[in-house]
């Protein structure tokens, strides 16, 4: 609301962030794991006096140098640019909170660059001891970068005591900082070992291959021994709201969990098969599957972390819309178009209602949704009528734990609903005919379908059904229907007639009596 | 004015007094300016070397040397660009983010094209090892990519200082906007390109002055000196034009309105003349000293121009936060000193071993 919105509805911001982040996150973790892998593998070469291992390390050095220098560095800047385009409020908040954290990270970046160049260009040209020392410095600098960035990432998930104190160290030492640091560190090593496995399978045969497959296998084993417990620790360090989001059963979350578990299981099984049992059988294709499985696992983890943080961009502090929690509370029912700096429609009239609707979509929805490729709203809304869309907007938190509630007046909600309807259907609906005076008595089940079924269903675990089993009488249900918005801020008030309210209460009462 | 102030996003508070960020941004911007000049000068010299090498083989070792140096220069130019951008965002993030949003697509394209340019630079080193074949067009593409990045930065920098142009957002919400209607854009950009080539030429002449045993050393030294001389000289009218097209209330400060800033601008111009003269005379060390001092003056002049642009919007500047972070800033200085110490130590150690 503070900044203009970069508006490309056909693509959507999340897709751009995802593309940039996938590349950068993979590369940066590779660079860290690769740092330790290089120096320890070099030590192995000297210890075993095996020239082929030294050559093997040298080739990897070039790969890691190019990867770090080009992809790592540039996509790192790219992520910064991208989040500033999609979430400028959050970026500004993070920069002002962590400016010296980032500045320290920049110093490590300088060291990383110098030592990466030195390590590559002095290979076999200086003493073994000095060369390995350079390798150690490179690794420590790369890991220190990860350590600092991880502090910022974990703070965004779990700001912890910072919410009260606004103290820098409280934001760094947040509840998930240590488990996340450990998890990412071991993940870096697993990635490096998996890549080493791939190059060993491709370049070598016989005993040389066996030697290197076993060696990289050990990397993976030790990584898994640290990675799995730290992942569990990470999960248990999450706040209940994030755990609820992860366990919400939402399709995207369920699919990600399946990917996470499947990736890890396949990775472990392949490791057992190829490293412990048939190391000479490891083919190039097999090693690619190993690498892909850890990518899938890693990608799913990052996706779950990102989604689990929603509806916040900075946990319990700032929503994805750029509004802080206190601003959201303050503006909940206020005219948001008048508050937002970057909209042209300040007052809604019948003539500009659709334009206002689009502006509301722009300032409240496009940080997560598109009308095209990723997280698009078209498919879902095309199946809903205007009334349902309006009701959905009024109860976003009830529909999914990943969305912040709608901010704005009833007229603004209607404008957004009409605009969404107009782009997902052909034109606007015909005005509803006046009900015939002698209409049939309202039907409770239909009223439930029209008013409640977007968020509730008649199953034993549904919050409404559970609640119904605790009420004592139909009068209590009538009373509840009269103050839905007080019972749960995400529920819109019941807007039917008294007769309809009675019919719906009768229907719900039947549920109660089934207890 | 009120309407303009209203659309400027509200800033976040600063963890230490703004003066610290100004100091850090001037310092790191100066280093970035040097690194970018070296990078751009090297890229253009490489391209020119390859073009000359098509007709005259004796230019090939020079072009090859430039191509081997280029990836290092890109790495440091990018790295040294991170710090001033960080401190700039601390001071003027609300202006900067809004400007970058207006040019979102070409701004993000920087990432894609820079990766292409950077890899191409490495490709020239690793796949064209013996430099048997001139690669003029690839070198031109790399130079154009680097120039494009500069053009985008000038776009964002000019946009962030001119909120009255931000209303164009409603015509380009997709970020497909360039600030080409801004009068100062091209004079500013051309001045920078000239200044970078002067810095790059100085670097090349200094490099060959030190490394005088290569077969192309003499040729390279003269080429670098000439490049530096010509472009330091050309930077004078370019800077004058840039000053003249600035809004009257801003350029007036440098054209007699304020003694200190008028003298500063004159010193900068004079410094460019002296640099050019010394470069033409092949007095590289003296020219380098003058240019470095001159660039320090320029960093202050440039910052003051921005200050004058943004002064009317002072109320949208970040103020000091209640929870300050002076301790963390001290930690940063300690890490910076230790980091630079480690880098220096390892470089000296390697140099000694190679010597031995």
XYZ file of N, CA and C in Angstrom, chain A residues 387 439-453 481 494 496-510:
99
model
N -21.995 -13.950 -5.724
C -22.272 -13.982 -4.292
C -21.200 -14.789 -3.559
N -42.850 -17.213 -2.275
C -41.759 -18.171 -2.467
C -41.846 -19.289 -1.446
N -41.254 -20.393 -1.824
C -41.274 -21.553 -0.936
C -40.477 -21.224 0.321
N -40.779 -21.883 1.396
C -40.053 -21.666 2.648
C -38.575 -21.956 2.440
N -37.703 -21.134 3.038
C -36.271 -21.342 2.838
C -35.825 -22.718 3.336
N -34.858 -23.266 2.591
C -34.389 -24.612 2.896
C -33.022 -24.498 3.599
N -32.908 -25.071 4.779
C -31.687 -24.947 5.579
C -30.455 -25.484 4.877
N -30.615 -26.585 4.188
C -29.449 -27.201 3.531
C -28.909 -26.291 2.424
N -29.875 -25.688 1.659
C -29.452 -24.764 0.592
C -28.778 -23.537 1.196
N -29.351 -23.055 2.300
C -28.753 -21.895 2.955
C -27.340 -22.216 3.443
N -27.162 -23.424 3.943
C -25.824 -23.837 4.389
C -24.867 -23.842 3.195
N -25.354 -24.409 2.068
C -24.495 -24.479 0.870
C -24.108 -23.080 0.400
N -25.070 -22.160 0.466
C -24.812 -20.808 -0.048
C -23.984 -19.946 0.897
N -24.124 -20.220 2.197
C -23.500 -19.303 3.151
C -22.292 -19.874 3.892
N -22.262 -21.182 4.025
C -21.251 -21.755 4.929
C -20.269 -22.704 4.227
N -20.685 -23.283 3.125
C -19.932 -24.422 2.590
C -18.581 -24.043 1.986
N -25.678 -17.277 15.150
C -25.821 -16.806 13.764
C -25.946 -15.284 13.700
N -24.047 -13.081 9.017
C -25.123 -13.719 8.237
C -26.075 -12.618 7.783
N -28.924 -13.023 5.842
C -30.263 -13.462 5.404
C -31.363 -12.876 6.263
N -32.610 -13.213 5.887
C -33.766 -12.738 6.658
C -33.895 -13.567 7.935
N -34.767 -13.114 8.820
C -34.974 -13.873 10.062
C -35.463 -15.282 9.759
N -36.323 -15.344 8.728
C -36.880 -16.651 8.365
C -35.768 -17.590 7.886
N -34.840 -17.014 7.096
C -33.722 -17.829 6.598
C -32.786 -18.222 7.750
N -32.597 -17.282 8.662
C -31.733 -17.599 9.804
C -32.324 -18.772 10.592
N -33.648 -18.740 10.734
C -34.327 -19.800 11.486
C -34.164 -21.141 10.763
N -34.324 -21.108 9.426
C -34.202 -22.353 8.648
C -32.786 -22.917 8.758
N -31.792 -22.032 8.708
C -30.410 -22.490 8.811
C -30.147 -23.035 10.221
N -30.702 -22.361 11.212
C -30.522 -22.833 12.595
C -31.154 -24.215 12.768
N -32.318 -24.415 12.151
C -32.977 -25.736 12.217
C -32.066 -26.814 11.644
N -31.463 -26.483 10.500
C -30.588 -27.446 9.817
C -29.381 -27.786 10.706
N -28.794 -26.740 11.288
C -27.625 -26.951 12.149
C -28.023 -27.694 13.423
N -29.245 -27.409 13.877
C -29.718 -28.075 15.084
C -29.823 -29.582 14.870
N -30.152 -29.949 13.631
C -30.235 -31.392 13.319
C -28.850 -32.031 13.498
